[in-house]
mmCIF file of C-alpha atoms in Angstrom:
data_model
loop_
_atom_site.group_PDB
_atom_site.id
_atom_site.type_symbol
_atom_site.label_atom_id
_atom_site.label_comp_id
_atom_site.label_asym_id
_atom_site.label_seq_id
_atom_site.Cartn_x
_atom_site.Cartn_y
_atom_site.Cartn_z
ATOM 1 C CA UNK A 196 21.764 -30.857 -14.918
ATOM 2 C CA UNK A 197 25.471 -30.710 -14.346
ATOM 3 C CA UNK A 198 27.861 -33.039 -14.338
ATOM 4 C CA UNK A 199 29.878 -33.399 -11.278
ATOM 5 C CA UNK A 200 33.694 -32.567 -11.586
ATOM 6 C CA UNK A 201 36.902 -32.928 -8.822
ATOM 7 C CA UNK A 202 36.992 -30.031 -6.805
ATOM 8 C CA UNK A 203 38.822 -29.588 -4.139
ATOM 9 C CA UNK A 204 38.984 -25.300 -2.945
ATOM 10 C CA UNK A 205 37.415 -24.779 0.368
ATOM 11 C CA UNK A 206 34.761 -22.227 0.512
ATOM 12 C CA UNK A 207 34.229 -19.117 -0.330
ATOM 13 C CA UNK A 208 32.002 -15.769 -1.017
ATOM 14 C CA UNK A 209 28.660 -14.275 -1.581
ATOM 15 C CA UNK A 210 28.732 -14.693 2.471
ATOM 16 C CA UNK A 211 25.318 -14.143 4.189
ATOM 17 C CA UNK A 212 24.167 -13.303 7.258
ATOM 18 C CA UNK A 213 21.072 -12.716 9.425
ATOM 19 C CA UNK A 214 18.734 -10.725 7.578
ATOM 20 C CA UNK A 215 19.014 -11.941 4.114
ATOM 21 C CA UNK A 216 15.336 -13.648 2.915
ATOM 22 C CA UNK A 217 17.350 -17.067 2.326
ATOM 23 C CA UNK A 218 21.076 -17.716 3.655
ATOM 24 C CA UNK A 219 22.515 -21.151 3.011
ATOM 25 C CA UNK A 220 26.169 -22.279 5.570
ATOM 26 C CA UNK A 221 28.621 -24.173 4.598
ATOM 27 C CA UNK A 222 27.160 -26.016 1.886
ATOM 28 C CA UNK A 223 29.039 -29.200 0.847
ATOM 29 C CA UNK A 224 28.397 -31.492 -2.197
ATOM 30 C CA UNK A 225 30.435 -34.871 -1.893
ATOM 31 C CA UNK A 226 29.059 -37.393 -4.754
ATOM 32 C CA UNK A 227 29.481 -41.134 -5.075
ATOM 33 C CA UNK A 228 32.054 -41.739 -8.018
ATOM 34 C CA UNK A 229 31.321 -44.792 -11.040
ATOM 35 C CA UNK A 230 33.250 -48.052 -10.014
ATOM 36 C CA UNK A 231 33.665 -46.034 -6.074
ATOM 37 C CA UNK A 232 35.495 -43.503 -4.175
ATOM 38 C CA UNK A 233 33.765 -40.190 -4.123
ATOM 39 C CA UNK A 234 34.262 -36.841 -6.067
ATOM 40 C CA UNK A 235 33.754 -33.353 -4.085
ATOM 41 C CA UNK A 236 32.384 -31.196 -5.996
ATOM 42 C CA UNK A 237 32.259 -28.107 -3.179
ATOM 43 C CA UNK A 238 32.952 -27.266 -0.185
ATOM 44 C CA UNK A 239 31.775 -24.769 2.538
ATOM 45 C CA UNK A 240 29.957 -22.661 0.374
ATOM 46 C CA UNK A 241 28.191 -19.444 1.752
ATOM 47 C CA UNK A 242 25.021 -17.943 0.092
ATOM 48 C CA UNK A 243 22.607 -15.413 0.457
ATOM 49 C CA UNK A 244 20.082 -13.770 -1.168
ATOM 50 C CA UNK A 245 16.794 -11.639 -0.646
ATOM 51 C CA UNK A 246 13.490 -10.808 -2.292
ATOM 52 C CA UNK A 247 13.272 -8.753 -5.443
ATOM 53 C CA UNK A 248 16.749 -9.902 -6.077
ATOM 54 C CA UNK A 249 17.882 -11.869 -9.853
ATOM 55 C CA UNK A 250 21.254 -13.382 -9.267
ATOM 56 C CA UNK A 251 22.765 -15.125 -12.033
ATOM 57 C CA UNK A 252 24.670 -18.602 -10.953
ATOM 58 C CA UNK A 253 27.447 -18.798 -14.071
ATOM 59 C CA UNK A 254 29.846 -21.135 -14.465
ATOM 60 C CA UNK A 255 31.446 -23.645 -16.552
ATOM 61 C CA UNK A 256 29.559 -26.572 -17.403
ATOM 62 C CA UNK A 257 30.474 -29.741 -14.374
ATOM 63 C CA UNK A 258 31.280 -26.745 -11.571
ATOM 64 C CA UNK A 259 27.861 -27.813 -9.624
ATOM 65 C CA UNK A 260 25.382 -25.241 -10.216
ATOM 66 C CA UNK A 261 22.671 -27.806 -10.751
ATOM 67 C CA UNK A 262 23.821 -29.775 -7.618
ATOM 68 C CA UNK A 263 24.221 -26.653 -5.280
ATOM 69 C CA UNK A 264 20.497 -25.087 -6.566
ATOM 70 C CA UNK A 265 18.932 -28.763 -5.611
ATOM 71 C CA UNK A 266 20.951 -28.498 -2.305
ATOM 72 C CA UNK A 267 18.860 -25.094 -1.280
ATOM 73 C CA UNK A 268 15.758 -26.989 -2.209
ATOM 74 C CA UNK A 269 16.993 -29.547 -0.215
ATOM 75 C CA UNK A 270 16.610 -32.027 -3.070
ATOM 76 C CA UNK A 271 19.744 -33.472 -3.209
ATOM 77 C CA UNK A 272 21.064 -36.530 -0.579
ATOM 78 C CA UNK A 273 24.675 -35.991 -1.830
ATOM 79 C CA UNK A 274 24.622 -32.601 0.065
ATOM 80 C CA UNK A 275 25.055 -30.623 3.313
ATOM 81 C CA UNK A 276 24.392 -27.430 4.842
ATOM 82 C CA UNK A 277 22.773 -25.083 6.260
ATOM 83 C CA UNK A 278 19.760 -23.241 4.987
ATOM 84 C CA UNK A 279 17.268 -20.654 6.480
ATOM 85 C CA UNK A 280 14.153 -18.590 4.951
ATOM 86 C CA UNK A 281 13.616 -15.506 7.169
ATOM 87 C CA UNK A 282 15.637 -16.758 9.897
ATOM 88 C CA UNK A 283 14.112 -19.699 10.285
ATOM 89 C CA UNK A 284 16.040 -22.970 9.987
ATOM 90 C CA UNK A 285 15.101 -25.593 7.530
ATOM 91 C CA UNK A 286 15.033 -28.068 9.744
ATOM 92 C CA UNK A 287 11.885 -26.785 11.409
ATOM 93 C CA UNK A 288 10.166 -27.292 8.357
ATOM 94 C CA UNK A 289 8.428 -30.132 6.595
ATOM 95 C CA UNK A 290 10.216 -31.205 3.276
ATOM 96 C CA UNK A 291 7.307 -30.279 1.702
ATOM 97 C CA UNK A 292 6.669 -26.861 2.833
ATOM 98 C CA UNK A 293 10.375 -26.284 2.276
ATOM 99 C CA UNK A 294 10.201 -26.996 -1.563
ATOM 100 C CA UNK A 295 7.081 -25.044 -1.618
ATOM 101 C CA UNK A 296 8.567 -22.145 0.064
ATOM 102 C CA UNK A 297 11.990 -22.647 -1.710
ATOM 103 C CA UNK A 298 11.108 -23.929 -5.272
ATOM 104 C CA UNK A 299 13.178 -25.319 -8.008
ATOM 105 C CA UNK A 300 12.537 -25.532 -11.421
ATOM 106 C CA UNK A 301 14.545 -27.764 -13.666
ATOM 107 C CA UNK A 302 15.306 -27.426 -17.556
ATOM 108 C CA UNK A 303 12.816 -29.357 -18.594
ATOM 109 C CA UNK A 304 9.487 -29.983 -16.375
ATOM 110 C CA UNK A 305 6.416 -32.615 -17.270
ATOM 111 C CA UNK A 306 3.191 -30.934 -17.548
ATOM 112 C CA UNK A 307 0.708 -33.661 -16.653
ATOM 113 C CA UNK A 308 -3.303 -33.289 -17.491
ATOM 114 C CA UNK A 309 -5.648 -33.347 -20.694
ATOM 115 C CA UNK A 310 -4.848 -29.438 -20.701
ATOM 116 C CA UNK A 311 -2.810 -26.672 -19.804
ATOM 117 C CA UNK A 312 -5.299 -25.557 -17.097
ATOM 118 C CA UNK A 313 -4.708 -29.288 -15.882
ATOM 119 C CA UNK A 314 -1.331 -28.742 -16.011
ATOM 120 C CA UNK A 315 -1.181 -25.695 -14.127
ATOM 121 C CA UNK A 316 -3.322 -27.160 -11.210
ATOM 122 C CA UNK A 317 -1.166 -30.033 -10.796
ATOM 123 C CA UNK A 318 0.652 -28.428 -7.299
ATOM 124 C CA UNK A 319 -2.940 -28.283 -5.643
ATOM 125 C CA UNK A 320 -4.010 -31.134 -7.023
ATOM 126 C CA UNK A 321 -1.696 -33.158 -5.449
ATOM 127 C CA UNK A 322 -2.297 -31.280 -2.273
ATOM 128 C CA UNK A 323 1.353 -29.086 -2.243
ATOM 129 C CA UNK A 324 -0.410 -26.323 -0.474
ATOM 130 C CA UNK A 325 -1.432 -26.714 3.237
ATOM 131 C CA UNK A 326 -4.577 -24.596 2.116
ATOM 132 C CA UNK A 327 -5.118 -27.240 -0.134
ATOM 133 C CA UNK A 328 -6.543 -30.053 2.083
ATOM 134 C CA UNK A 329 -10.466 -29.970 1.857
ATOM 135 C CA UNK A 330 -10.735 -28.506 -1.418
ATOM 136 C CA UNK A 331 -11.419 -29.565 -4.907
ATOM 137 C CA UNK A 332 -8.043 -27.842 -7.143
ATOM 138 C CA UNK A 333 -10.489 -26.023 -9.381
ATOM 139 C CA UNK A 334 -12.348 -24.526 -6.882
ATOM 140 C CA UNK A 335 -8.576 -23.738 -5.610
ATOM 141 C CA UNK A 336 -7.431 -22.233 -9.178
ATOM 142 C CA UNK A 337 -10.197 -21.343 -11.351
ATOM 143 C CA UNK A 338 -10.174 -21.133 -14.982
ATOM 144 C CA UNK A 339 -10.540 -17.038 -14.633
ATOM 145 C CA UNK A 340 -7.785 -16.856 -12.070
ATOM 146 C CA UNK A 341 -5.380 -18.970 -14.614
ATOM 147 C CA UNK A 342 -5.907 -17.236 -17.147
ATOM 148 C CA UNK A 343 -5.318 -13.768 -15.367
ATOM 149 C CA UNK A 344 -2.695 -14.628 -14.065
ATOM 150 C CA UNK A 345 -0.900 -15.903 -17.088
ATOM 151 C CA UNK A 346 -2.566 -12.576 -19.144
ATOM 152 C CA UNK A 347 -0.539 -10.648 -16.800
ATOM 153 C CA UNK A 348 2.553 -12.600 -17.391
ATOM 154 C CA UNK A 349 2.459 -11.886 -21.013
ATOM 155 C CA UNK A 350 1.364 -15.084 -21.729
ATOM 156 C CA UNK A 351 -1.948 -14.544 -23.901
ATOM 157 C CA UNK A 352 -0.794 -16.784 -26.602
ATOM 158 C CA UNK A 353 -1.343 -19.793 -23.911
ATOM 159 C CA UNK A 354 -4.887 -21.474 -24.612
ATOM 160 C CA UNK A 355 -6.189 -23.183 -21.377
ATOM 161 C CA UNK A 356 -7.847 -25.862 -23.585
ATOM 162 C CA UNK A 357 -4.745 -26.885 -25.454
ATOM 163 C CA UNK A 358 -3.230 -29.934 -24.875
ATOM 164 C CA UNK A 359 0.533 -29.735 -23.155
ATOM 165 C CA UNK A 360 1.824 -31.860 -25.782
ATOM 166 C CA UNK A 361 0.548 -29.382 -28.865
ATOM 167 C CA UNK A 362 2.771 -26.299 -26.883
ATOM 168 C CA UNK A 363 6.166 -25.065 -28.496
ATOM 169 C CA UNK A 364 9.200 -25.864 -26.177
ATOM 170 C CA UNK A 365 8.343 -22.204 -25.441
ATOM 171 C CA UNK A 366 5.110 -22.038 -24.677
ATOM 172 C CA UNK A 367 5.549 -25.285 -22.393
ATOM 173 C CA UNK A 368 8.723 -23.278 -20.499
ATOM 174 C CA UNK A 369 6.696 -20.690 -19.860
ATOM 175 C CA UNK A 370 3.667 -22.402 -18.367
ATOM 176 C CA UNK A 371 5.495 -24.794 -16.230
ATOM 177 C CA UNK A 372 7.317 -21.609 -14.957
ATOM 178 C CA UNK A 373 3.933 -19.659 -14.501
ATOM 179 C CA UNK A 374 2.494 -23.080 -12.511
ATOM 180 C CA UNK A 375 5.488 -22.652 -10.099
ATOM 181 C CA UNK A 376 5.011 -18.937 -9.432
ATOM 182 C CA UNK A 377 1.242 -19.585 -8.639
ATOM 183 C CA UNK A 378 2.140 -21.774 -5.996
ATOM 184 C CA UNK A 379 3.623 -18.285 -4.456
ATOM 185 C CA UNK A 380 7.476 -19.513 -4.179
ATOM 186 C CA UNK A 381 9.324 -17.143 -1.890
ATOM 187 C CA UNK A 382 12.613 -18.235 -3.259
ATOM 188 C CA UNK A 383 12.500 -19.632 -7.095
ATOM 189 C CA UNK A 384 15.627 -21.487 -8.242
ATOM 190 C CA UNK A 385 16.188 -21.696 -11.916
ATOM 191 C CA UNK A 386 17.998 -24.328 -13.147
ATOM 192 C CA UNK A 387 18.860 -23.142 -16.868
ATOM 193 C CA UNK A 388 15.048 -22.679 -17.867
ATOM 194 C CA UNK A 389 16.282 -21.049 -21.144
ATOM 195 C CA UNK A 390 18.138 -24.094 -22.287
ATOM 196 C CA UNK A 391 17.004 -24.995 -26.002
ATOM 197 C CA UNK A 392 14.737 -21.662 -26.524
ATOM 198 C CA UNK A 393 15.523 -19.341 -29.359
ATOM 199 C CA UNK A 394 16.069 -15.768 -28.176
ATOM 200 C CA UNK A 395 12.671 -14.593 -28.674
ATOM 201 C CA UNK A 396 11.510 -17.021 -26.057
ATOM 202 C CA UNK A 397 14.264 -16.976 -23.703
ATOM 203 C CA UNK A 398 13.082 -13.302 -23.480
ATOM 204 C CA UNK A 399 9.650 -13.782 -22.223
ATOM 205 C CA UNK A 400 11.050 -16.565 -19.909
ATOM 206 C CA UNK A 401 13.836 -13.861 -18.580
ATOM 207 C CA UNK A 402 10.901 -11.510 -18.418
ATOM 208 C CA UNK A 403 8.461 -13.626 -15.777
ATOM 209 C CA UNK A 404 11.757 -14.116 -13.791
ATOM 210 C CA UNK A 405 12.140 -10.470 -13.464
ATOM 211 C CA UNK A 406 8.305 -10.068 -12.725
ATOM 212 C CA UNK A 407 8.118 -12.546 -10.514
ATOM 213 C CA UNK A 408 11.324 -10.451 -8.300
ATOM 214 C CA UNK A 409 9.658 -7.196 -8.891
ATOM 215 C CA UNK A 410 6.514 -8.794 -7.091
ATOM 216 C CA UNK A 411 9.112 -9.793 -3.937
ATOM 217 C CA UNK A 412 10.545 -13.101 -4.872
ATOM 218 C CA UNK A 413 13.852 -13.579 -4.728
ATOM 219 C CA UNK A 414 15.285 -15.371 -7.727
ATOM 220 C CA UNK A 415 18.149 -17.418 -8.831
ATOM 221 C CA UNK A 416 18.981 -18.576 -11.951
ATOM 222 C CA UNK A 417 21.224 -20.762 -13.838
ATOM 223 C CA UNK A 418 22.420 -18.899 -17.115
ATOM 224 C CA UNK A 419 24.630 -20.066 -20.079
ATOM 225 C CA UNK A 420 23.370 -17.432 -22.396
ATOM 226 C CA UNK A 421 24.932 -13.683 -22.711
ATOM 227 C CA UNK A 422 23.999 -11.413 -19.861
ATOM 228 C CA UNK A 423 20.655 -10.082 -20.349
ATOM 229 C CA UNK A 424 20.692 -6.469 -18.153
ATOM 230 C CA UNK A 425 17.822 -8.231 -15.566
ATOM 231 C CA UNK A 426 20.573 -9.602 -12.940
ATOM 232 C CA UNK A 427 20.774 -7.496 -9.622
ATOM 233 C CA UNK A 428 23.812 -9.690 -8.481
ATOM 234 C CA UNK A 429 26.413 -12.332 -10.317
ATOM 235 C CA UNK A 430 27.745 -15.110 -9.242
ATOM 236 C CA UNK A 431 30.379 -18.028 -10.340
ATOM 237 C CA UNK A 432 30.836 -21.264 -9.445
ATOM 238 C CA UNK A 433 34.319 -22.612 -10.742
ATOM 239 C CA UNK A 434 36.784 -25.160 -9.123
ATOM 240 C CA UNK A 435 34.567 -25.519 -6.293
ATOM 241 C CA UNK A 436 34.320 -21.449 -5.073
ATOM 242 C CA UNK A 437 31.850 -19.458 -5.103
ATOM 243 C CA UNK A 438 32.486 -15.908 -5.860
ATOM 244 C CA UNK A 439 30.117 -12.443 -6.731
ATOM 245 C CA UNK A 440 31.454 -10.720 -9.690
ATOM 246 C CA UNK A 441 30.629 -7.390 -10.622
ATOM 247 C CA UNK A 442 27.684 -7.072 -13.545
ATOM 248 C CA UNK A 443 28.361 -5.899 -17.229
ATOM 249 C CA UNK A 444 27.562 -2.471 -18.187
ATOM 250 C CA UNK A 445 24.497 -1.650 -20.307
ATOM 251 C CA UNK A 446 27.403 -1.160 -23.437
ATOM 252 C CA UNK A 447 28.810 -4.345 -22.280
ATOM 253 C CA UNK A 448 25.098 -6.496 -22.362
ATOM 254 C CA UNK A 449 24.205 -4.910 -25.882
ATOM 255 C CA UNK A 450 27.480 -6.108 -27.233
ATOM 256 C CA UNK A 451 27.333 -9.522 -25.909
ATOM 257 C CA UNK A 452 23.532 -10.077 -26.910
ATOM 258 C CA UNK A 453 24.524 -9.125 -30.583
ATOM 259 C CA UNK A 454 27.131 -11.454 -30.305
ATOM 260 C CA UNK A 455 24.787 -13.944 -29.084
ATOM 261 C CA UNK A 456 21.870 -12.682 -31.570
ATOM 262 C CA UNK A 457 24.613 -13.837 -34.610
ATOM 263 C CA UNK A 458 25.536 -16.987 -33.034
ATOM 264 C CA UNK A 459 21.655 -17.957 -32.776
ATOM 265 C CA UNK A 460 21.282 -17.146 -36.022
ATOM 266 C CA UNK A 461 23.808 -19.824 -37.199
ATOM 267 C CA UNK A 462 21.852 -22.120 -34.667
ATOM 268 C CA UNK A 463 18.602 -21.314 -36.032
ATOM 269 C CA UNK A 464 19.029 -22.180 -39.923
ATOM 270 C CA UNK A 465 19.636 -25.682 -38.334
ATOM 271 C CA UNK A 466 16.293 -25.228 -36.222
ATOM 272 C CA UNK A 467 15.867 -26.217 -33.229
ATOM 273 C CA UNK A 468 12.057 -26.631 -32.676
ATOM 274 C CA UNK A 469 11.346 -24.842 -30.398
ATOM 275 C CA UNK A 470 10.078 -21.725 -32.001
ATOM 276 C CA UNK A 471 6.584 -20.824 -32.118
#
C-alpha cells in the first residue's frame, strides 16, 4: 500500500463522463495524521474507464494510488466521491455487490483452505455471489470448472491438490488473481500484483490482466515496473493530480524492459524467493 503524503493541487484529468463502464467524481482522500491534524492526499479527482481497457496508475511511491484504487472499491473511510458502473450510482448498491462488481486485489492476498481448489472457492463459500445462497460452493465451482478455467489462463503448473502454503510467491499471485476473475469482476483494480515477482512471473500475471480485458473487463493496475506494451491508457498520480500521459512506443517498451531485465538480474543473484 502507499503511504500517504501532503498534497494539496485541486483536481484534475482523465475526466469521465456518461458512457464510460465505471466513472468516479470528485474523488477526495483526506487522512487522519500521527499525533492529529489531517494530511490530504487528493482532491477532486476525475476518472473513467471502460471494458477491455488496461490503464496503468504510475506514480511515485506516497502519491495515493493505493488509497484512490480502495476509494473505487469503496474500501476506504478516509475517502469521498462519486462512483458509477454503467450509469448506475454506487449508492444504489449493496457494499457487497459493489466490491463484487468493482474488485480490488491487493499485493499480497491470503489464500485460505487445505488446497488451492479451497482457496479458489473461498468468494462462494462465504456467500459473495447473490447466486450463491442455497448452494453448496463445490457444487458452485467444480473441480473441472477450476481447473479449466485456470488451464485457459496459462496456469497448468497450478495443482488443485496442493497446499497454498507449498505455492511460489508466483504461483500464489496468480491463483489469488484467477479466484478474483472467477467471481466475474466487471472492473478489477490492481494494486501492484507484480510486487516481489521476478520477470518471468510478473509476465504471466501481466498476461491474465490482459486476458481478463480482452474478455470485457476493464482493468486498472498499479505498476512500478517498466512499461510492458499491454496498457491501452496511462495514468499518473503525483502531488495530488491526476493526469493521462501518452504510452511508450514499442522501441521505447523494449528498451526499458532490457533495462529492467539487467536490473533484475542484479536483484536476482540476491534471490528473492519467489521464483519457481
Amino acid at each position: 500500500m502507499d503511504e500517504t503524503t501532503e498534497a494539496t493541487a485541486t483536481t484534475t484529468a482523465g475526466t469521465g463522463g456518461a458512457g464510460h463502464l465505471f466513472t468516479a467524481h470528485d474523488v477526495t482522500a483526506v487522512m487522519p495524521k500521527r499525533g492529529g491534524g489531517e494530511t490530504t492526499v487528493f482532491r477532486g479527482l476525475e476518472f473513467h474507464v471502460d471494458g477491455g481497457e488496461v490503464v496503468d496508475l504510475t506514480g511515485p511511491s506516497g502519491s495515493g494510488k493505493s488509497t484512490l484504487l480502495t476509494a473505487f472499491a469503496r474500501l476506504n473511510v478516509h475517502t469521498t466521491g462519486s462512483f458509477a458502473l454503467d450509469g448506475e450510482d454506487s449508492d444504489t448498491f449493496t457494499p457487497q455487490r459493489w466490491r463484487v462488481a468493482v474488485a480490488y486485489l491487493p499485493q499480497t492476498s491470503t489464500l485460505i483452505g487445505e488446497t488451492v481448489a479451497d482457496a479458489i472457492r473461498l468468494p462462494w463459500t462465504f456467500k459473495v455471489r447473490q447466486d450463491a445462497r442455497a448452494h453448496e460452493a463445490k457444487d458452485m465451482l467444480s473441480d473441472a470448472h477450476i481447473r479449466a478455467t485456470l488451464d485457459r489462463m496459462g496456469c497448468r503448473d497450478i495443482d488443485l491438490d496442493r497446499a497454498p502454503r507449498d505455492l511460489s510467491g508466483g504461483q500464489a499471485a496468480r491463483v489469488s488473481l484467477a479466484r478474483t476473475l472467477l467471481t466475474k469482476p466487471r472492473v478489477l483494480l490492481a494494486d501492484e500484483v507484480d510486487a516481489g515477482l521476478d520477470e518471468e512471473n510478473a509476465d504471466k500475471v501481466a498476461d491474465l490482466l490482459k486476458l481478463a480485458a480482452h474478455d470485457g473487463t476493464a482493468v486498472v493496475r498499479i505498476r512500478h515496473r517498466a512499461p510492458d506494451g499491454r496498457a491501452t491508457r496511462m495514468m499518473v498520480l503525483k502531488a495530488g493530480e491526476l493526469r493521462e500521459v501518452p504510452l511508450p512506443t514499442a522501441a521505447q517498451v523494449a528498451a526499458a524492459q532490457r533495462a529492467d531485465a539487467v536490473d533484475g538480474s542484479a536483484d536476482g543473484a540476491q534471490g528473492d524467493g519467489t521464483e519457481e
